[in-house]
Amino acid sequence: MTASDLLVALPVLVLAAGACLVLLGDLLVHADGRAWAWVGAAFALAAAVCTAIPAGADAAFAGSVRRDGASIFVAALVGATTAAALLLAVGYVRRMALPAAEVTALTLFSASGAVLMASAGDLLVVFIGLELLSLPLYALTGLMHAAPHADESALKYFLLGAAASAVFAYGIALVYAATGSISIGALGGISSPVGLAGIALLLAGLAFKAALVPFHFWAPDAYVSAPTPATAFMAVVAKLGAFSALLRVGAAITGPGAVAVDWRASVAVIAAVTLVLANLAALGQQSLKRLLAYSSIAHAGYIAVAASAGVVASAAIAFYLVVYAALTLGAFGIITLLENDDPRIDDLHGLARRRPLLVVALGVILLGLTGLPPTAGFLAKVYVFEAAMGAQLAWLVVLGVLASVVSAAYYLRVLFACLGEGEGEPARGPSVGGSVVVIAALAVLVLGIVPGPLLDAVQSVRF
């Protein structure tokens, strides 16, 4: 191990060290629970800042951990997203009587797993990152003992996640049997049935973590049962890790000289099914968290639309991920400001009269999720569809546009409920979570009007 190795892995080490220090500090210091959320947010931001430190090398630990444009981008975005999710938890953990140190530590450990997946140079590191990402999420899902069916949802998520991890591990075994290597780069040389079966199992395991149909069944129940800040974190960071690894694998099996079967047709079919089923399922939801859960699944479908074009769409995917992170954090952040942790849409009646600024922010976020101008959600979908058109996937673009039209029905239903008359669910006054929501809405609006800086930044991202 050299200093260069440590610098390459620094974001992962900072997040993991932060989690350990929070747990140790909680044993030694009886601080206000909110303090641990602030400390965790500081460590997450530090991990994001560490990506700007020159490492002097493009890989570490004999090539098993990479440092390139994609890994730097994902690490920075994971750090920023984790910090925002922990800030949403500042007031939430005290109100819900949750163990703040445990919530913070589990969140930081999971974030380190996502960064490790994005930086992986071989399949074993991907698997370690996948488990480090997943295990804390299982615990977070069952942490809300007061929530209905929380234990059942956590057990369901754990069992399905364990099965998906086993599928991924079997995929690694088959790839090793076919190539004698666990390097991601070795996937391009696979042509045997055993190796191709291994690739299929790898894709299935990663599709589960990204909540793509038909591997999505865990998501709605887990999102509803988990503490809302953890749900916001889960909805963003799990997808960041999963899609990063998915695109790493895709780059290897579609690169120059690769002989493996092209995976893009399979991803296009999965994207199409995800768009159709998730948007139709969201139409009938009355629970706001469950509606946003299906919305998150649908947005995974839009990301998969770009992924079906191959790694040439890396910049479009990176842009979409940034916008999706802001929109999702803002949407779930609204729920942390309500008395009920799982509000129904009818409970939002009268919210515009009580908290007009909050509803304006929610309106911007919902328009962004729909993909309407002048929000960044519109540009994100345009770039994704442009990438798909370049790959001769016009049918998938048409389906994506129709899915966006369907999504407008349930997003606008939420907005109209806020504008309706009635008392509904009381909303809390100004707070840290409210600031996060407003900042997220402003970011979506500003990026929709001035997208140039972000577009320039994502051009270096190539998985």
GROMACS .gro file of C-alpha atoms in nm:
model
  463
    1MET     CA    1   0.000   0.000   0.000
    2THR     CA    2   0.136   0.340  -0.101
    3ALA     CA    3   0.037   0.701  -0.037
    4SER     CA    4  -0.097   0.713  -0.391
    5ASP     CA    5  -0.325   0.418  -0.318
    6LEU     CA    6  -0.468   0.596  -0.016
    7LEU     CA    7  -0.526   0.917  -0.211
    8VAL     CA    8  -0.717   0.730  -0.481
    9ALA     CA    9  -0.938   0.569  -0.217
   10LEU     CA   10  -0.961   0.883  -0.001
   11PRO     CA   11  -1.337   0.957  -0.050
   12VAL     CA   12  -1.424   0.601   0.058
   13LEU     CA   13  -1.191   0.621   0.357
   14VAL     CA   14  -1.328   0.958   0.470
   15LEU     CA   15  -1.688   0.833   0.462
   16ALA     CA   16  -1.604   0.509   0.644
   17ALA     CA   17  -1.388   0.692   0.900
   18GLY     CA   18  -1.670   0.939   0.959
   19ALA     CA   19  -1.912   0.654   1.030
   20CYS     CA   20  -1.671   0.493   1.277
   21LEU     CA   21  -1.600   0.822   1.456
   22VAL     CA   22  -1.971   0.899   1.491
   23LEU     CA   23  -2.035   0.559   1.651
   24LEU     CA   24  -1.734   0.596   1.881
   25GLY     CA   25  -1.826   0.953   1.969
   26ASP     CA   26  -2.180   0.849   2.059
   27LEU     CA   27  -2.037   0.603   2.311
   28LEU     CA   28  -1.813   0.864   2.473
   29VAL     CA   29  -2.016   1.185   2.440
   30HIS     CA   30  -2.387   1.218   2.517
   31ALA     CA   31  -2.457   1.492   2.263
   32ASP     CA   32  -2.783   1.615   2.118
   33GLY     CA   33  -2.882   1.374   1.841
   34ARG     CA   34  -2.893   1.657   1.589
   35ALA     CA   35  -2.521   1.715   1.639
   36TRP     CA   36  -2.437   1.373   1.492
   37ALA     CA   37  -2.633   1.452   1.176
   38TRP     CA   38  -2.435   1.774   1.139
   39VAL     CA   39  -2.107   1.587   1.195
   40GLY     CA   40  -2.206   1.324   0.937
   41ALA     CA   41  -2.294   1.594   0.685
   42ALA     CA   42  -1.953   1.753   0.741
   43PHE     CA   43  -1.776   1.423   0.672
   44ALA     CA   44  -1.986   1.369   0.358
   45LEU     CA   45  -1.895   1.714   0.228
   46ALA     CA   46  -1.529   1.647   0.314
   47ALA     CA   47  -1.544   1.330   0.103
   48ALA     CA   48  -1.683   1.533  -0.188
   49VAL     CA   49  -1.405   1.792  -0.149
   50CYS     CA   50  -1.143   1.514  -0.141
   51THR     CA   51  -1.222   1.435  -0.504
   52ALA     CA   52  -1.042   1.758  -0.601
   53ILE     CA   53  -0.713   1.646  -0.444
   54PRO     CA   54  -0.468   1.518  -0.709
   55ALA     CA   55  -0.385   1.154  -0.647
   56GLY     CA   56  -0.092   1.120  -0.884
   57ALA     CA   57  -0.228   0.791  -1.021
   58ASP     CA   58  -0.526   0.661  -1.218
   59ALA     CA   59  -0.560   0.338  -1.019
   60ALA     CA   60  -0.476   0.188  -0.683
   61PHE     CA   61  -0.433  -0.151  -0.521
   62ALA     CA   62  -0.306  -0.317  -0.839
   63GLY     CA   63  -0.583  -0.169  -1.053
   64SER     CA   64  -0.874  -0.286  -0.841
   65VAL     CA   65  -0.973   0.073  -0.758
   66ARG     CA   66  -0.987   0.339  -1.032
   67ARG     CA   67  -0.967   0.715  -1.033
   68ASP     CA   68  -1.107   0.873  -1.349
   69GLY     CA   69  -1.368   1.127  -1.451
   70ALA     CA   70  -1.657   0.895  -1.373
   71SER     CA   71  -1.537   0.789  -1.026
   72ILE     CA   72  -1.456   1.148  -0.929
   73PHE     CA   73  -1.799   1.266  -1.047
   74VAL     CA   74  -1.988   0.993  -0.862
   75ALA     CA   75  -1.786   1.040  -0.541
   76ALA     CA   76  -1.856   1.414  -0.543
   77LEU     CA   77  -2.227   1.363  -0.612
   78VAL     CA   78  -2.259   1.090  -0.347
   79GLY     CA   79  -2.089   1.315  -0.092
   80ALA     CA   80  -2.318   1.610  -0.168
   81THR     CA   81  -2.630   1.390  -0.170
   82THR     CA   82  -2.534   1.223   0.159
   83ALA     CA   83  -2.475   1.560   0.323
   84ALA     CA   84  -2.816   1.686   0.204
   85ALA     CA   85  -2.992   1.371   0.329
   86LEU     CA   86  -2.828   1.403   0.671
   87LEU     CA   87  -2.930   1.769   0.689
   88LEU     CA   88  -3.288   1.657   0.624
   89ALA     CA   89  -3.244   1.430   0.925
   90VAL     CA   90  -3.129   1.707   1.162
   91GLY     CA   91  -3.475   1.782   1.300
   92TYR     CA   92  -3.635   1.458   1.187
   93VAL     CA   93  -3.439   1.220   1.410
   94ARG     CA   94  -3.534   1.410   1.725
   95ARG     CA   95  -3.902   1.438   1.631
   96MET     CA   96  -3.924   1.066   1.548
   97ALA     CA   97  -3.709   0.963   1.848
   98LEU     CA   98  -3.460   0.783   1.625
   99PRO     CA   99  -3.100   0.700   1.728
  100ALA     CA  100  -2.923   0.980   1.543
  101ALA     CA  101  -2.573   0.834   1.564
  102GLU     CA  102  -2.686   0.502   1.418
  103VAL     CA  103  -2.877   0.672   1.138
  104THR     CA  104  -2.575   0.888   1.056
  105ALA     CA  105  -2.322   0.604   1.070
  106LEU     CA  106  -2.534   0.369   0.858
  107THR     CA  107  -2.583   0.644   0.600
  108LEU     CA  108  -2.209   0.714   0.577
  109PHE     CA  109  -2.120   0.344   0.553
  110SER     CA  110  -2.373   0.300   0.271
  111ALA     CA  111  -2.239   0.605   0.089
  112SER     CA  112  -1.885   0.463   0.104
  113GLY     CA  113  -2.015   0.148  -0.067
  114ALA     CA  114  -2.165   0.350  -0.353
  115VAL     CA  115  -1.835   0.534  -0.406
  116LEU     CA  116  -1.646   0.204  -0.402
  117MET     CA  117  -1.879   0.059  -0.667
  118ALA     CA  118  -1.819   0.360  -0.891
  119SER     CA  119  -1.441   0.326  -0.850
  120ALA     CA  120  -1.419  -0.051  -0.892
  121GLY     CA  121  -1.171  -0.200  -1.133
  122ASP     CA  122  -1.262  -0.562  -1.072
  123LEU     CA  123  -1.581  -0.753  -0.993
  124LEU     CA  124  -1.482  -0.846  -0.638
  125VAL     CA  125  -1.452  -0.479  -0.544
  126VAL     CA  126  -1.794  -0.418  -0.704
  127PHE     CA  127  -1.935  -0.696  -0.486
  128ILE     CA  128  -1.776  -0.555  -0.170
  129GLY     CA  129  -1.912  -0.211  -0.256
  130LEU     CA  130  -2.255  -0.359  -0.328
  131GLU     CA  131  -2.269  -0.524   0.015
  132LEU     CA  132  -2.133  -0.215   0.190
  133LEU     CA  133  -2.403  -0.012   0.016
  134SER     CA  134  -2.684  -0.258   0.086
  135LEU     CA  135  -2.641  -0.386   0.441
  136PRO     CA  136  -2.684  -0.044   0.608
  137LEU     CA  137  -2.993   0.019   0.394
  138TYR     CA  138  -3.155  -0.300   0.525
  139ALA     CA  139  -3.100  -0.173   0.880
  140LEU     CA  140  -3.228   0.177   0.798
  141THR     CA  141  -3.545   0.033   0.645
  142GLY     CA  142  -3.641  -0.141   0.969
  143LEU     CA  143  -3.536   0.142   1.200
  144MET     CA  144  -3.882   0.304   1.217
  145HIS     CA  145  -4.048   0.059   1.455
  146ALA     CA  146  -4.353   0.285   1.480
  147ALA     CA  147  -4.412   0.263   1.104
  148PRO     CA  148  -4.663  -0.004   0.994
  149HIS     CA  149  -4.496  -0.317   0.854
  150ALA     CA  150  -4.143  -0.169   0.895
  151ASP     CA  151  -3.996  -0.500   1.013
  152GLU     CA  152  -4.174  -0.688   0.736
  153SER     CA  153  -4.046  -0.444   0.472
  154ALA     CA  154  -3.692  -0.464   0.606
  155LEU     CA  155  -3.703  -0.844   0.603
  156LYS     CA  156  -3.845  -0.846   0.249
  157TYR     CA  157  -3.573  -0.606   0.134
  158PHE     CA  158  -3.304  -0.811   0.309
  159LEU     CA  159  -3.416  -1.146   0.163
  160LEU     CA  160  -3.454  -1.011  -0.189
  161GLY     CA  161  -3.126  -0.821  -0.157
  162ALA     CA  162  -2.948  -1.133  -0.035
  163ALA     CA  163  -3.083  -1.325  -0.334
  164ALA     CA  164  -2.965  -1.049  -0.570
  165SER     CA  165  -2.621  -1.052  -0.406
  166ALA     CA  166  -2.605  -1.429  -0.449
  167VAL     CA  167  -2.698  -1.390  -0.816
  168PHE     CA  168  -2.419  -1.134  -0.858
  169ALA     CA  169  -2.170  -1.362  -0.678
  170TYR     CA  170  -2.264  -1.653  -0.905
  171GLY     CA  171  -2.210  -1.421  -1.200
  172ILE     CA  172  -1.858  -1.345  -1.077
  173ALA     CA  173  -1.791  -1.718  -1.040
  174LEU     CA  174  -1.906  -1.791  -1.396
  175VAL     CA  175  -1.704  -1.503  -1.538
  176TYR     CA  176  -1.395  -1.629  -1.354
  177ALA     CA  177  -1.458  -1.980  -1.486
  178ALA     CA  178  -1.476  -1.844  -1.841
  179THR     CA  179  -1.185  -1.599  -1.831
  180GLY     CA  180  -0.967  -1.686  -1.531
  181SER     CA  181  -0.995  -1.322  -1.421
  182ILE     CA  182  -1.226  -1.104  -1.212
  183SER     CA  183  -1.116  -0.784  -1.382
  184ILE     CA  184  -1.401  -0.584  -1.536
  185GLY     CA  185  -1.188  -0.536  -1.846
  186ALA     CA  186  -1.184  -0.914  -1.901
  187LEU     CA  187  -1.560  -0.916  -1.970
  188GLY     CA  188  -1.502  -0.796  -2.326
  189GLY     CA  189  -1.326  -1.120  -2.418
  190ILE     CA  190  -1.612  -1.348  -2.318
  191SER     CA  191  -1.775  -1.556  -2.591
  192SER     CA  192  -1.852  -1.887  -2.416
  193PRO     CA  193  -2.205  -1.970  -2.291
  194VAL     CA  194  -2.075  -1.993  -1.934
  195GLY     CA  195  -1.926  -1.645  -1.950
  196LEU     CA  196  -2.235  -1.498  -2.114
  197ALA     CA  197  -2.452  -1.649  -1.842
  198GLY     CA  198  -2.221  -1.484  -1.589
  199ILE     CA  199  -2.268  -1.144  -1.754
  200ALA     CA  200  -2.645  -1.189  -1.745
  201LEU     CA  201  -2.631  -1.264  -1.372
  202LEU     CA  202  -2.414  -0.958  -1.311
  203LEU     CA  203  -2.665  -0.736  -1.492
  204ALA     CA  204  -2.954  -0.887  -1.295
  205GLY     CA  205  -2.783  -0.820  -0.962
  206LEU     CA  206  -2.712  -0.457  -1.051
  207ALA     CA  207  -3.061  -0.404  -1.196
  208PHE     CA  208  -3.203  -0.506  -0.858
  209LYS     CA  209  -3.009  -0.238  -0.676
  210ALA     CA  210  -3.112   0.021  -0.940
  211ALA     CA  211  -3.479  -0.084  -0.889
  212LEU     CA  212  -3.538  -0.159  -1.256
  213VAL     CA  213  -3.843  -0.367  -1.348
  214PRO     CA  214  -3.880  -0.663  -1.291
  215PHE     CA  215  -3.630  -0.635  -1.003
  216HIS     CA  216  -3.812  -0.349  -0.832
  217PHE     CA  217  -4.053  -0.525  -0.595
  218TRP     CA  218  -3.858  -0.430  -0.284
  219ALA     CA  219  -3.859  -0.056  -0.352
  220PRO     CA  220  -4.215   0.069  -0.273
  221ASP     CA  221  -4.239  -0.105   0.066
  222ALA     CA  222  -3.882  -0.015   0.164
  223TYR     CA  223  -3.926   0.350   0.067
  224VAL     CA  224  -4.248   0.380   0.269
  225SER     CA  225  -4.114   0.207   0.581
  226ALA     CA  226  -3.771   0.371   0.605
  227PRO     CA  227  -3.720   0.708   0.777
  228THR     CA  228  -3.787   0.971   0.511
  229PRO     CA  229  -3.431   1.117   0.503
  230ALA     CA  230  -3.304   0.759   0.461
  231THR     CA  231  -3.557   0.707   0.182
  232ALA     CA  232  -3.428   1.016   0.001
  233PHE     CA  233  -3.072   0.888   0.043
  234MET     CA  234  -3.167   0.536  -0.069
  235ALA     CA  235  -3.353   0.659  -0.377
  236VAL     CA  236  -3.048   0.852  -0.502
  237VAL     CA  237  -2.730   0.688  -0.376
  238ALA     CA  238  -2.831   0.327  -0.445
  239LYS     CA  239  -2.895   0.425  -0.808
  240LEU     CA  240  -2.565   0.610  -0.829
  241GLY     CA  241  -2.372   0.303  -0.720
  242ALA     CA  242  -2.575   0.058  -0.928
  243PHE     CA  243  -2.569   0.253  -1.253
  244SER     CA  244  -2.199   0.333  -1.213
  245ALA     CA  245  -2.115  -0.037  -1.189
  246LEU     CA  246  -2.364  -0.123  -1.463
  247LEU     CA  247  -2.201   0.123  -1.701
  248ARG     CA  248  -1.853  -0.001  -1.608
  249VAL     CA  249  -1.961  -0.351  -1.707
  250GLY     CA  250  -2.128  -0.217  -2.022
  251ALA     CA  251  -1.816  -0.029  -2.125
  252ALA     CA  252  -1.613  -0.350  -2.102
  253ILE     CA  253  -1.847  -0.569  -2.306
  254THR     CA  254  -1.913  -0.310  -2.578
  255GLY     CA  255  -1.563  -0.162  -2.608
  256PRO     CA  256  -1.333  -0.188  -2.911
  257GLY     CA  257  -1.239  -0.549  -2.981
  258ALA     CA  258  -1.500  -0.691  -2.744
  259VAL     CA  259  -1.649  -1.024  -2.851
  260ALA     CA  260  -1.919  -1.050  -2.584
  261VAL     CA  261  -2.284  -1.026  -2.686
  262ASP     CA  262  -2.403  -0.665  -2.695
  263TRP     CA  263  -2.604  -0.589  -2.381
  264ARG     CA  264  -2.775  -0.273  -2.505
  265ALA     CA  265  -3.082  -0.442  -2.652
  266SER     CA  266  -3.152  -0.607  -2.316
  267VAL     CA  267  -3.115  -0.275  -2.133
  268ALA     CA  268  -3.351  -0.107  -2.383
  269VAL     CA  269  -3.621  -0.368  -2.317
  270ILE     CA  270  -3.576  -0.334  -1.938
  271ALA     CA  271  -3.599   0.046  -1.974
  272ALA     CA  272  -3.920   0.021  -2.174
  273VAL     CA  273  -4.088  -0.215  -1.929
  274THR     CA  274  -3.976   0.000  -1.636
  275LEU     CA  275  -4.120   0.319  -1.789
  276VAL     CA  276  -4.456   0.160  -1.862
  277LEU     CA  277  -4.515  -0.031  -1.539
  278ALA     CA  278  -4.377   0.231  -1.296
  279ASN     CA  279  -4.576   0.520  -1.441
  280LEU     CA  280  -4.898   0.321  -1.459
  281ALA     CA  281  -4.853   0.197  -1.102
  282ALA     CA  282  -4.793   0.552  -0.976
  283LEU     CA  283  -5.127   0.670  -1.119
  284GLY     CA  284  -5.333   0.487  -0.860
  285GLN     CA  285  -5.128   0.572  -0.549
  286GLN     CA  286  -5.275   0.774  -0.263
  287SER     CA  287  -4.969   0.759  -0.036
  288LEU     CA  288  -4.723   1.033  -0.128
  289LYS     CA  289  -4.417   0.824  -0.034
  290ARG     CA  290  -4.538   0.528  -0.237
  291LEU     CA  291  -4.610   0.757  -0.533
  292LEU     CA  292  -4.256   0.895  -0.512
  293ALA     CA  293  -4.124   0.538  -0.484
  294TYR     CA  294  -4.278   0.448  -0.819
  295SER     CA  295  -4.157   0.783  -0.953
  296SER     CA  296  -3.803   0.684  -0.853
  297ILE     CA  297  -3.843   0.353  -1.035
  298ALA     CA  298  -3.967   0.538  -1.344
  299HIS     CA  299  -3.665   0.770  -1.338
  300ALA     CA  300  -3.439   0.466  -1.322
  301GLY     CA  301  -3.608   0.373  -1.649
  302TYR     CA  302  -3.515   0.708  -1.804
  303ILE     CA  303  -3.153   0.659  -1.698
  304ALA     CA  304  -3.166   0.311  -1.853
  305VAL     CA  305  -3.290   0.471  -2.178
  306ALA     CA  306  -2.959   0.656  -2.201
  307ALA     CA  307  -2.766   0.349  -2.082
  308SER     CA  308  -2.912   0.152  -2.373
  309ALA     CA  309  -2.719   0.386  -2.604
  310GLY     CA  310  -2.392   0.270  -2.446
  311VAL     CA  311  -2.109   0.459  -2.279
  312VAL     CA  312  -2.129   0.735  -2.541
  313ALA     CA  313  -2.422   0.859  -2.332
  314SER     CA  314  -2.209   0.893  -2.017
  315ALA     CA  315  -2.233   1.274  -2.012
  316ALA     CA  316  -2.611   1.265  -2.058
  317ILE     CA  317  -2.644   1.011  -1.776
  318ALA     CA  318  -2.421   1.219  -1.548
  319PHE     CA  319  -2.632   1.531  -1.614
  320TYR     CA  320  -2.951   1.335  -1.547
  321LEU     CA  321  -2.814   1.193  -1.222
  322VAL     CA  322  -2.734   1.539  -1.084
  323VAL     CA  323  -3.081   1.669  -1.170
  324TYR     CA  324  -3.249   1.353  -1.039
  325ALA     CA  325  -3.059   1.383  -0.709
  326ALA     CA  326  -3.178   1.741  -0.657
  327LEU     CA  327  -3.537   1.658  -0.751
  328THR     CA  328  -3.558   1.348  -0.532
  329LEU     CA  329  -3.401   1.512  -0.227
  330GLY     CA  330  -3.640   1.803  -0.265
  331ALA     CA  331  -3.947   1.583  -0.306
  332PHE     CA  332  -3.877   1.364  -0.004
  333GLY     CA  333  -3.759   1.669   0.188
  334ILE     CA  334  -4.114   1.806   0.169
  335ILE     CA  335  -4.238   1.500   0.359
  336THR     CA  336  -3.987   1.556   0.641
  337LEU     CA  337  -4.158   1.892   0.702
  338LEU     CA  338  -4.503   1.738   0.757
  339GLU     CA  339  -4.636   1.594   1.081
  340ASN     CA  340  -4.725   1.260   0.921
  341ASP     CA  341  -4.427   1.063   0.791
  342ASP     CA  342  -4.643   0.887   0.530
  343PRO     CA  343  -4.898   1.147   0.420
  344ARG     CA  344  -5.176   1.079   0.174
  345ILE     CA  345  -5.222   1.319  -0.115
  346ASP     CA  346  -5.548   1.446   0.037
  347ASP     CA  347  -5.355   1.547   0.348
  348LEU     CA  348  -5.182   1.820   0.145
  349HIS     CA  349  -5.501   2.028   0.109
  350GLY     CA  350  -5.447   2.384   0.225
  351LEU     CA  351  -5.067   2.360   0.229
  352ALA     CA  352  -5.038   2.651  -0.017
  353ARG     CA  353  -5.219   2.879   0.226
  354ARG     CA  354  -5.007   2.775   0.525
  355ARG     CA  355  -4.664   2.747   0.358
  356PRO     CA  356  -4.672   2.927   0.020
  357LEU     CA  357  -4.293   2.927  -0.029
  358LEU     CA  358  -4.280   2.555   0.037
  359VAL     CA  359  -4.550   2.487  -0.221
  360VAL     CA  360  -4.371   2.703  -0.477
  361ALA     CA  361  -4.058   2.491  -0.421
  362LEU     CA  362  -4.268   2.175  -0.446
  363GLY     CA  363  -4.422   2.303  -0.771
  364VAL     CA  364  -4.079   2.354  -0.925
  365ILE     CA  365  -3.971   2.006  -0.813
  366LEU     CA  366  -4.286   1.841  -0.951
  367LEU     CA  367  -4.248   2.022  -1.283
  368GLY     CA  368  -3.887   1.901  -1.293
  369LEU     CA  369  -3.989   1.543  -1.222
  370THR     CA  370  -4.243   1.567  -1.503
  371GLY     CA  371  -3.978   1.704  -1.737
  372LEU     CA  372  -4.133   2.042  -1.816
  373PRO     CA  373  -3.945   2.366  -1.892
  374PRO     CA  374  -3.793   2.584  -1.760
  375THR     CA  375  -3.666   2.325  -1.509
  376ALA     CA  376  -3.351   2.117  -1.548
  377GLY     CA  377  -3.572   1.808  -1.559
  378PHE     CA  378  -3.673   1.908  -1.911
  379LEU     CA  379  -3.313   1.938  -2.031
  380ALA     CA  380  -3.216   1.614  -1.858
  381LYS     CA  381  -3.481   1.421  -2.048
  382VAL     CA  382  -3.390   1.595  -2.374
  383TYR     CA  383  -3.026   1.486  -2.338
  384VAL     CA  384  -3.128   1.132  -2.250
  385PHE     CA  385  -3.364   1.109  -2.549
  386GLU     CA  386  -3.100   1.264  -2.777
  387ALA     CA  387  -2.855   0.989  -2.675
  388ALA     CA  388  -3.117   0.722  -2.748
  389MET     CA  389  -3.194   0.875  -3.088
  390GLY     CA  390  -2.825   0.863  -3.172
  391ALA     CA  391  -2.835   0.489  -3.103
  392GLN     CA  392  -3.132   0.439  -3.340
  393LEU     CA  393  -3.377   0.384  -3.055
  394ALA     CA  394  -3.656   0.611  -3.174
  395TRP     CA  395  -3.923   0.370  -3.048
  396LEU     CA  396  -3.782   0.398  -2.697
  397VAL     CA  397  -3.779   0.777  -2.717
  398VAL     CA  398  -4.146   0.782  -2.824
  399LEU     CA  399  -4.230   0.554  -2.531
  400GLY     CA  400  -4.035   0.779  -2.294
  401VAL     CA  401  -4.223   1.088  -2.412
  402LEU     CA  402  -4.557   0.912  -2.366
  403ALA     CA  403  -4.449   0.799  -2.019
  404SER     CA  404  -4.367   1.162  -1.931
  405VAL     CA  405  -4.716   1.264  -2.037
  406VAL     CA  406  -4.864   0.996  -1.810
  407SER     CA  407  -4.642   1.109  -1.522
  408ALA     CA  408  -4.781   1.462  -1.548
  409ALA     CA  409  -5.117   1.326  -1.430
  410TYR     CA  410  -4.993   1.209  -1.090
  411TYR     CA  411  -4.735   1.483  -1.032
  412LEU     CA  412  -4.986   1.760  -1.102
  413ARG     CA  413  -5.244   1.582  -0.886
  414VAL     CA  414  -5.007   1.634  -0.592
  415LEU     CA  415  -4.967   2.003  -0.678
  416PHE     CA  416  -5.341   2.059  -0.717
  417ALA     CA  417  -5.397   1.895  -0.378
  418CYS     CA  418  -5.167   2.155  -0.219
  419LEU     CA  419  -5.368   2.433  -0.384
  420GLY     CA  420  -5.702   2.289  -0.270
  421GLU     CA  421  -5.907   2.413   0.024
  422GLY     CA  422  -5.890   2.243   0.362
  423GLU     CA  423  -5.683   2.208   0.674
  424GLY     CA  424  -5.498   1.889   0.585
  425GLU     CA  425  -5.168   1.790   0.741
  426PRO     CA  426  -4.996   2.067   0.941
  427ALA     CA  427  -4.655   2.174   0.815
  428ARG     CA  428  -4.362   2.277   1.033
  429GLY     CA  429  -4.202   2.618   1.033
  430PRO     CA  430  -3.866   2.716   0.883
  431SER     CA  431  -3.598   2.453   0.945
  432VAL     CA  432  -3.279   2.303   0.806
  433GLY     CA  433  -3.488   2.057   0.601
  434GLY     CA  434  -3.690   2.343   0.457
  435SER     CA  435  -3.369   2.513   0.348
  436VAL     CA  436  -3.256   2.194   0.173
  437VAL     CA  437  -3.587   2.179  -0.013
  438VAL     CA  438  -3.566   2.541  -0.125
  439ILE     CA  439  -3.202   2.503  -0.234
  440ALA     CA  440  -3.291   2.190  -0.431
  441ALA     CA  441  -3.574   2.373  -0.609
  442LEU     CA  442  -3.350   2.671  -0.688
  443ALA     CA  443  -3.080   2.439  -0.822
  444VAL     CA  444  -3.332   2.269  -1.053
  445LEU     CA  445  -3.455   2.606  -1.178
  446VAL     CA  446  -3.108   2.759  -1.224
  447LEU     CA  447  -2.972   2.453  -1.404
  448GLY     CA  448  -3.273   2.462  -1.634
  449ILE     CA  449  -3.199   2.822  -1.731
  450VAL     CA  450  -2.817   2.813  -1.719
  451PRO     CA  451  -2.710   2.451  -1.782
  452GLY     CA  452  -2.372   2.539  -1.935
  453PRO     CA  453  -2.144   2.495  -1.629
  454LEU     CA  454  -2.286   2.154  -1.543
  455LEU     CA  455  -2.277   2.042  -1.906
  456ASP     CA  456  -1.910   2.139  -1.924
  457ALA     CA  457  -1.837   1.956  -1.599
  458VAL     CA  458  -1.994   1.625  -1.709
  459GLN     CA  459  -1.806   1.609  -2.039
  460SER     CA  460  -1.514   1.444  -1.861
  461VAL     CA  461  -1.737   1.164  -1.730
  462ARG     CA  462  -1.689   0.841  -1.918
  463PHE     CA  463  -1.755   0.506  -1.756
   0.00000   0.00000   0.00000
